[in-house]
Amino acid sequence: MPRDSSGHLRAGRVSPVRAVPSGIPRPEYVVRPRPREYDGTNIYGAVEIELIRESGRIAARAIEAVGLAIRPGVTTDELDAIGHAYLIEHDAYPSTLGYRGYPKSVCTSINEIICHGIPDDTVLEDGDIINIDITAFKNGVHGDLSKTFTVGTATPAATHLVERTREAMERGIKAVAPGREVNVIGRAIESYAKRFNYGVVRDFTGHGVGEAFHSGLIIPHYDAAPNFSDVMEVGMVFTIEPMLTLGTYQWEMWADDWTVATRDKSLTAQFEHTLVVTERGADILTLP
Ligand code: MF3
Ligand code: CO
Ligand code: CO
């Protein structure tokens, strides 16, 4: 229902807050307007890494469950209900629920929405693309990933954008190695995206993740050298989550203060994994 006459999205009706059983521990920020400033580490040992992997696996399986329900006619609120149910059934808290006031357990970003789309009564249509972004919090740590799905029959341009955005993320992951600056990641992503003349979103980035949802470590997806020169170390945990567009990287924020859309209304896709830096490269912590 909520689309304008040219088919562009607009805000719909958001359902009431979903409950989380009181036995599931919450992140500290849930009862506060914003997270406490994080002064902890981005470097983790083997035990903590396995806990992040457990959160990451639950989030990945929640996305698989949501993916099975994606079809024309389903609402993004129904997809949120599925992701929410999967997380709480596996004793995980949906990290986005109550994060800086975000009202839902899943981010659902359709077509020209770059990220942070809020699930509502928007009905998926044949030919849409939709990013599902889920973060699970369990054992005191977060695992964060997202994938973009096509709905019914997508155009070749949309299908290519989705496949190449996944490939861009994979190239970013392959650039990870101890001793390198984090800006090599965005260099790999942007040089691949440029082949297709895609826009590479700059103002939303990868991030350190683990004990904090967003630790303060920033991972750009464009070639930001000589800035963002943090050196990768074995045990460092962060996300890589490129957003590519069929137009420019400019964006605009909706009145809800969450939904980020391309300014030119061009189609945009995103993929995300959480990973740990190893001696040999990267180990993905958000696999099902
Ligand atoms: N999961 C998103 C990320 O990749 C963050 C969502 S925050 C929210 O960083 F509040 F919008 F849900
Ligand atoms: Co993230
Ligand atoms: Co995410």
Tab-separated table of C-alpha atoms and ligand atoms in Angstrom:
chain	number	residue	atom	x	y	z
A	1	MET	CA	0.000	0.000	0.000
A	2	PRO	CA	2.505	2.709	0.974
A	3	ARG	CA	3.992	3.594	-2.436
A	4	ASP	CA	3.487	6.790	-4.379
A	5	SER	CA	2.165	7.020	-7.935
A	6	SER	CA	5.643	6.488	-9.400
A	7	GLY	CA	6.133	3.359	-7.294
A	8	HIS	CA	8.529	4.907	-4.796
A	9	LEU	CA	8.257	3.874	-1.195
A	10	ARG	CA	6.853	5.925	1.622
A	11	ALA	CA	6.413	5.225	5.306
A	12	GLY	CA	3.641	2.839	6.310
A	13	ARG	CA	2.057	1.854	9.617
A	14	VAL	CA	4.370	0.344	12.207
A	15	SER	CA	2.873	-2.366	14.451
A	16	PRO	CA	3.154	-2.358	18.268
A	17	VAL	CA	6.447	-3.345	19.898
A	18	ARG	CA	7.023	-7.124	20.032
A	19	ALA	CA	7.768	-8.651	23.429
A	20	VAL	CA	11.005	-10.394	24.371
A	21	PRO	CA	10.818	-12.950	27.229
A	22	SER	CA	12.182	-11.461	30.438
A	23	GLY	CA	14.709	-14.304	30.765
A	24	ILE	CA	16.616	-13.154	27.663
A	25	PRO	CA	19.368	-10.698	28.663
A	26	ARG	CA	19.206	-7.259	27.010
A	27	PRO	CA	22.077	-5.099	25.776
A	28	GLU	CA	22.757	-2.174	28.129
A	29	TYR	CA	21.409	0.405	25.660
A	30	VAL	CA	17.846	-0.930	25.588
A	31	VAL	CA	16.754	1.054	28.647
A	32	ARG	CA	18.684	4.182	27.603
A	33	PRO	CA	18.380	6.762	24.813
A	34	ARG	CA	21.728	5.711	23.310
A	35	PRO	CA	24.534	3.262	24.077
A	36	ARG	CA	27.151	4.053	26.700
A	37	GLU	CA	30.352	5.184	25.016
A	38	TYR	CA	32.356	2.015	24.307
A	39	ASP	CA	35.932	2.069	25.546
A	40	GLY	CA	36.523	-1.668	25.222
A	41	THR	CA	38.462	-3.650	22.686
A	42	ASN	CA	37.963	-4.694	19.076
A	43	ILE	CA	40.360	-7.625	19.631
A	44	TYR	CA	38.958	-10.904	20.921
A	45	GLY	CA	40.349	-14.252	22.093
A	46	ALA	CA	39.250	-17.711	20.982
A	47	VAL	CA	36.506	-18.171	23.587
A	48	GLU	CA	34.818	-14.837	22.872
A	49	ILE	CA	35.124	-15.385	19.127
A	50	GLU	CA	33.152	-18.622	19.441
A	51	LEU	CA	30.455	-16.717	21.355
A	52	ILE	CA	30.280	-14.067	18.601
A	53	ARG	CA	30.055	-16.936	16.103
A	54	GLU	CA	27.106	-18.377	18.047
A	55	SER	CA	25.279	-15.023	17.915
A	56	GLY	CA	26.229	-14.712	14.246
A	57	ARG	CA	24.934	-18.191	13.422
A	58	ILE	CA	21.584	-17.448	15.064
A	59	ALA	CA	21.286	-14.192	13.123
A	60	ALA	CA	22.201	-15.979	9.869
A	61	ARG	CA	19.595	-18.689	10.453
A	62	ALA	CA	17.014	-16.040	11.323
A	63	ILE	CA	17.694	-14.445	7.929
A	64	GLU	CA	17.280	-17.849	6.273
A	65	ALA	CA	13.894	-18.209	7.986
A	66	VAL	CA	12.861	-14.737	6.820
A	67	GLY	CA	14.117	-15.503	3.303
A	68	LEU	CA	11.792	-18.509	3.012
A	69	ALA	CA	8.823	-16.170	3.536
A	70	ILE	CA	9.868	-13.543	0.982
A	71	ARG	CA	7.331	-13.434	-1.878
A	72	PRO	CA	4.964	-10.921	-3.459
A	73	GLY	CA	2.115	-10.124	-1.060
A	74	VAL	CA	3.982	-10.442	2.230
A	75	THR	CA	4.434	-7.354	4.416
A	76	THR	CA	7.714	-6.286	5.940
A	77	ASP	CA	5.993	-6.453	9.349
A	78	GLU	CA	5.357	-10.170	8.770
A	79	LEU	CA	9.057	-10.597	7.969
A	80	ASP	CA	9.945	-8.808	11.211
A	81	ALA	CA	7.660	-11.186	13.133
A	82	ILE	CA	9.493	-14.201	11.659
A	83	GLY	CA	12.956	-12.848	12.434
A	84	HIS	CA	11.909	-11.799	15.937
A	85	ALA	CA	10.392	-15.236	16.694
A	86	TYR	CA	13.500	-17.053	15.450
A	87	LEU	CA	15.817	-14.983	17.639
A	88	ILE	CA	13.857	-15.299	20.850
A	89	GLU	CA	13.305	-19.041	20.274
A	90	HIS	CA	17.089	-19.318	20.255
A	91	ASP	CA	17.507	-17.222	23.415
A	92	ALA	CA	18.909	-14.237	21.545
A	93	TYR	CA	17.836	-10.607	21.897
A	94	PRO	CA	17.160	-8.736	18.603
A	95	SER	CA	19.914	-6.113	18.868
A	96	THR	CA	18.082	-3.455	16.876
A	97	LEU	CA	14.973	-3.521	19.115
A	98	GLY	CA	15.326	-0.442	21.322
A	99	TYR	CA	18.686	0.577	19.847
A	100	ARG	CA	18.638	4.409	19.839
A	101	GLY	CA	14.853	4.092	19.690
A	102	TYR	CA	14.708	1.763	16.672
A	103	PRO	CA	11.331	0.011	17.033
A	104	LYS	CA	11.804	-3.389	15.334
A	105	SER	CA	13.859	-6.594	15.346
A	106	VAL	CA	14.807	-6.564	11.658
A	107	CYS	CA	15.771	-3.856	9.141
A	108	THR	CA	13.863	-4.280	5.857
A	109	SER	CA	15.198	-2.035	3.079
A	110	ILE	CA	13.342	-2.233	-0.237
A	111	ASN	CA	14.501	-0.939	-3.650
A	112	GLU	CA	15.750	2.671	-3.200
A	113	ILE	CA	16.131	2.259	0.578
A	114	ILE	CA	19.866	2.039	1.359
A	115	CYS	CA	19.539	0.763	4.937
A	116	HIS	CA	17.598	0.894	8.225
A	117	GLY	CA	14.142	0.508	6.653
A	118	ILE	CA	11.558	-0.033	9.412
A	119	PRO	CA	9.190	-3.009	8.975
A	120	ASP	CA	5.600	-1.828	8.470
A	121	ASP	CA	2.526	-2.661	6.364
A	122	THR	CA	4.421	-2.250	3.074
A	123	VAL	CA	3.524	-5.178	0.783
A	124	LEU	CA	6.303	-6.762	-1.273
A	125	GLU	CA	5.711	-6.636	-5.023
A	126	ASP	CA	7.015	-8.754	-7.866
A	127	GLY	CA	10.339	-7.294	-9.005
A	128	ASP	CA	11.292	-5.675	-5.687
A	129	ILE	CA	14.636	-6.226	-4.035
A	130	ILE	CA	14.807	-6.265	-0.238
A	131	ASN	CA	17.703	-6.267	2.210
A	132	ILE	CA	17.139	-8.132	5.477
A	133	ASP	CA	19.563	-7.045	8.233
A	134	ILE	CA	19.495	-8.924	11.547
A	135	THR	CA	21.758	-8.678	14.586
A	136	ALA	CA	21.538	-11.192	17.447
A	137	PHE	CA	22.739	-10.541	21.026
A	138	LYS	CA	23.522	-13.592	23.151
A	139	ASN	CA	26.147	-14.322	25.831
A	140	GLY	CA	26.922	-10.596	25.923
A	141	VAL	CA	27.980	-10.315	22.274
A	142	HIS	CA	26.424	-9.294	18.948
A	143	GLY	CA	26.619	-10.949	15.507
A	144	ASP	CA	25.454	-8.756	12.606
A	145	LEU	CA	24.735	-9.647	8.969
A	146	SER	CA	22.461	-8.823	6.063
A	147	LYS	CA	21.520	-10.148	2.648
A	148	THR	CA	19.548	-8.755	-0.267
A	149	PHE	CA	16.818	-10.916	-1.833
A	150	THR	CA	14.951	-10.543	-5.105
A	151	VAL	CA	11.153	-10.834	-4.967
A	152	GLY	CA	9.523	-12.905	-7.704
A	153	THR	CA	11.064	-11.925	-11.045
A	154	ALA	CA	13.554	-9.057	-10.806
A	155	THR	CA	14.893	-7.130	-13.819
A	156	PRO	CA	18.379	-8.045	-15.104
A	157	ALA	CA	19.665	-4.696	-13.812
A	158	ALA	CA	18.384	-5.461	-10.322
A	159	THR	CA	19.674	-9.038	-10.378
A	160	HIS	CA	23.116	-7.866	-11.491
A	161	LEU	CA	23.220	-5.200	-8.784
A	162	VAL	CA	22.402	-7.775	-6.114
A	163	GLU	CA	24.949	-10.327	-7.357
A	164	ARG	CA	27.689	-7.726	-7.764
A	165	THR	CA	27.040	-6.271	-4.316
A	166	ARG	CA	27.569	-9.731	-2.850
A	167	GLU	CA	30.747	-10.062	-4.915
A	168	ALA	CA	31.899	-6.625	-3.696
A	169	MET	CA	31.459	-7.746	-0.083
A	170	GLU	CA	33.413	-10.927	-0.809
A	171	ARG	CA	36.235	-8.916	-2.393
A	172	GLY	CA	36.316	-6.699	0.679
A	173	ILE	CA	36.574	-9.776	2.898
A	174	LYS	CA	39.412	-11.161	0.749
A	175	ALA	CA	41.356	-7.913	1.274
A	176	VAL	CA	41.440	-8.539	5.046
A	177	ALA	CA	44.837	-9.470	6.486
A	178	PRO	CA	46.758	-8.620	9.655
A	179	GLY	CA	49.166	-5.717	9.196
A	180	ARG	CA	47.085	-4.003	6.506
A	181	GLU	CA	45.172	-0.765	7.065
A	182	VAL	CA	41.385	-1.140	7.083
A	183	ASN	CA	41.188	1.249	4.111
A	184	VAL	CA	42.324	-1.589	1.791
A	185	ILE	CA	38.846	-3.090	2.208
A	186	GLY	CA	37.033	-0.140	0.673
A	187	ARG	CA	39.665	0.105	-2.053
A	188	ALA	CA	38.840	-3.448	-3.170
A	189	ILE	CA	35.097	-2.808	-2.994
A	190	GLU	CA	35.137	0.540	-4.797
A	191	SER	CA	37.461	-0.588	-7.594
A	192	TYR	CA	35.108	-3.504	-8.333
A	193	ALA	CA	31.941	-1.334	-8.142
A	194	LYS	CA	33.494	1.248	-10.494
A	195	ARG	CA	33.606	-1.318	-13.316
A	196	PHE	CA	29.828	-1.158	-13.405
A	197	ASN	CA	29.582	2.563	-12.682
A	198	TYR	CA	27.739	1.826	-9.426
A	199	GLY	CA	27.580	4.331	-6.600
A	200	VAL	CA	29.354	3.307	-3.368
A	201	VAL	CA	27.650	4.670	-0.247
A	202	ARG	CA	30.145	6.511	1.989
A	203	ASP	CA	28.287	7.739	5.026
A	204	PHE	CA	27.157	4.333	6.316
A	205	THR	CA	30.038	2.002	7.011
A	206	GLY	CA	31.181	-1.285	8.464
A	207	HIS	CA	32.002	-1.214	12.164
A	208	GLY	CA	33.663	-2.984	15.028
A	209	VAL	CA	31.169	-5.370	16.651
A	210	GLY	CA	31.193	-7.823	19.550
A	211	GLU	CA	30.598	-6.588	23.094
A	212	ALA	CA	29.293	-3.383	21.494
A	213	PHE	CA	26.844	-3.296	18.556
A	214	HIS	CA	28.907	-0.462	17.040
A	215	SER	CA	32.276	-0.206	18.777
A	216	GLY	CA	33.557	3.020	17.189
A	217	LEU	CA	35.951	1.316	14.757
A	218	ILE	CA	34.854	2.381	11.253
A	219	ILE	CA	35.307	0.327	8.074
A	220	PRO	CA	34.672	2.444	4.946
A	221	HIS	CA	33.503	0.783	1.738
A	222	TYR	CA	35.189	3.340	-0.576
A	223	ASP	CA	38.884	4.102	-1.015
A	224	ALA	CA	39.406	6.420	1.950
A	225	ALA	CA	43.237	6.274	2.158
A	226	PRO	CA	45.153	7.897	3.800
A	227	ASN	CA	42.272	8.142	6.248
A	228	PHE	CA	40.917	5.162	8.185
A	229	SER	CA	44.421	3.811	8.629
A	230	ASP	CA	43.681	1.534	11.615
A	231	VAL	CA	45.862	-1.540	11.217
A	232	MET	CA	44.124	-4.919	11.236
A	233	GLU	CA	45.282	-7.335	13.936
A	234	VAL	CA	44.644	-11.017	14.529
A	235	GLY	CA	41.476	-11.289	16.638
A	236	MET	CA	39.977	-7.979	15.446
A	237	VAL	CA	36.231	-8.338	14.823
A	238	PHE	CA	34.240	-6.048	12.522
A	239	THR	CA	31.615	-5.999	9.790
A	240	ILE	CA	31.960	-5.389	6.074
A	241	GLU	CA	28.617	-4.263	4.647
A	242	PRO	CA	28.847	-2.427	1.313
A	243	MET	CA	25.826	-0.596	-0.088
A	244	LEU	CA	25.984	-0.130	-3.881
A	245	THR	CA	23.561	1.889	-6.003
A	246	LEU	CA	22.557	2.177	-9.655
A	247	GLY	CA	23.043	5.948	-9.281
A	248	THR	CA	25.064	8.171	-6.954
A	249	TYR	CA	26.093	7.645	-3.310
A	250	GLN	CA	24.011	10.609	-2.139
A	251	TRP	CA	21.246	9.847	0.308
A	252	GLU	CA	18.343	11.419	2.158
A	253	MET	CA	16.829	10.580	5.529
A	254	TRP	CA	13.101	10.037	5.921
A	255	ALA	CA	11.114	11.915	8.578
A	256	ASP	CA	11.242	8.789	10.783
A	257	ASP	CA	14.973	9.592	11.313
A	258	TRP	CA	15.909	6.004	10.388
A	259	THR	CA	15.076	5.141	6.800
A	260	VAL	CA	17.941	6.070	4.454
A	261	ALA	CA	17.004	6.355	0.755
A	262	THR	CA	19.085	7.133	-2.313
A	263	ARG	CA	18.626	10.822	-3.148
A	264	ASP	CA	18.128	9.964	-6.837
A	265	LYS	CA	15.708	7.102	-5.933
A	266	SER	CA	18.042	4.646	-7.672
A	267	LEU	CA	17.988	0.973	-6.703
A	268	THR	CA	20.448	-0.059	-3.989
A	269	ALA	CA	21.614	-3.380	-2.523
A	270	GLN	CA	23.673	-4.432	0.512
A	271	PHE	CA	25.352	-7.532	1.932
A	272	GLU	CA	26.994	-7.789	5.353
A	273	HIS	CA	29.067	-10.255	7.345
A	274	THR	CA	30.781	-10.074	10.725
A	275	LEU	CA	34.320	-11.486	10.577
A	276	VAL	CA	37.462	-11.959	12.629
A	277	VAL	CA	40.954	-11.225	11.317
A	278	THR	CA	43.133	-14.362	11.293
A	279	GLU	CA	46.804	-15.031	10.474
A	280	ARG	CA	45.690	-16.090	7.013
A	281	GLY	CA	42.977	-13.513	6.293
A	282	ALA	CA	39.418	-13.501	7.613
A	283	ASP	CA	37.063	-15.993	9.225
A	284	ILE	CA	33.363	-15.192	8.710
A	285	LEU	CA	31.391	-15.402	11.966
A	286	THR	CA	27.908	-15.001	10.500
A	287	LEU	CA	27.447	-18.239	8.556
A	288	PRO	CA	24.365	-20.422	9.145
B	1	MF3	N1	22.497	-3.875	11.609
B	1	MF3	C1	22.777	-2.523	11.197
B	1	MF3	C2	24.242	-2.492	10.870
B	1	MF3	O1	24.649	-3.262	10.039
B	1	MF3	C3	22.451	-1.507	12.236
B	1	MF3	C4	20.995	-1.328	12.403
B	1	MF3	S1	20.737	-0.201	13.647
B	1	MF3	C5	19.098	0.021	13.580
B	1	MF3	O2	25.038	-1.815	11.445
B	1	MF3	F1	18.813	0.638	14.648
B	1	MF3	F2	18.784	0.642	12.480
B	1	MF3	F3	18.483	-1.132	13.531
B	2	CO	CO	26.519	-3.771	10.738
B	3	CO	CO	23.582	-5.106	10.073
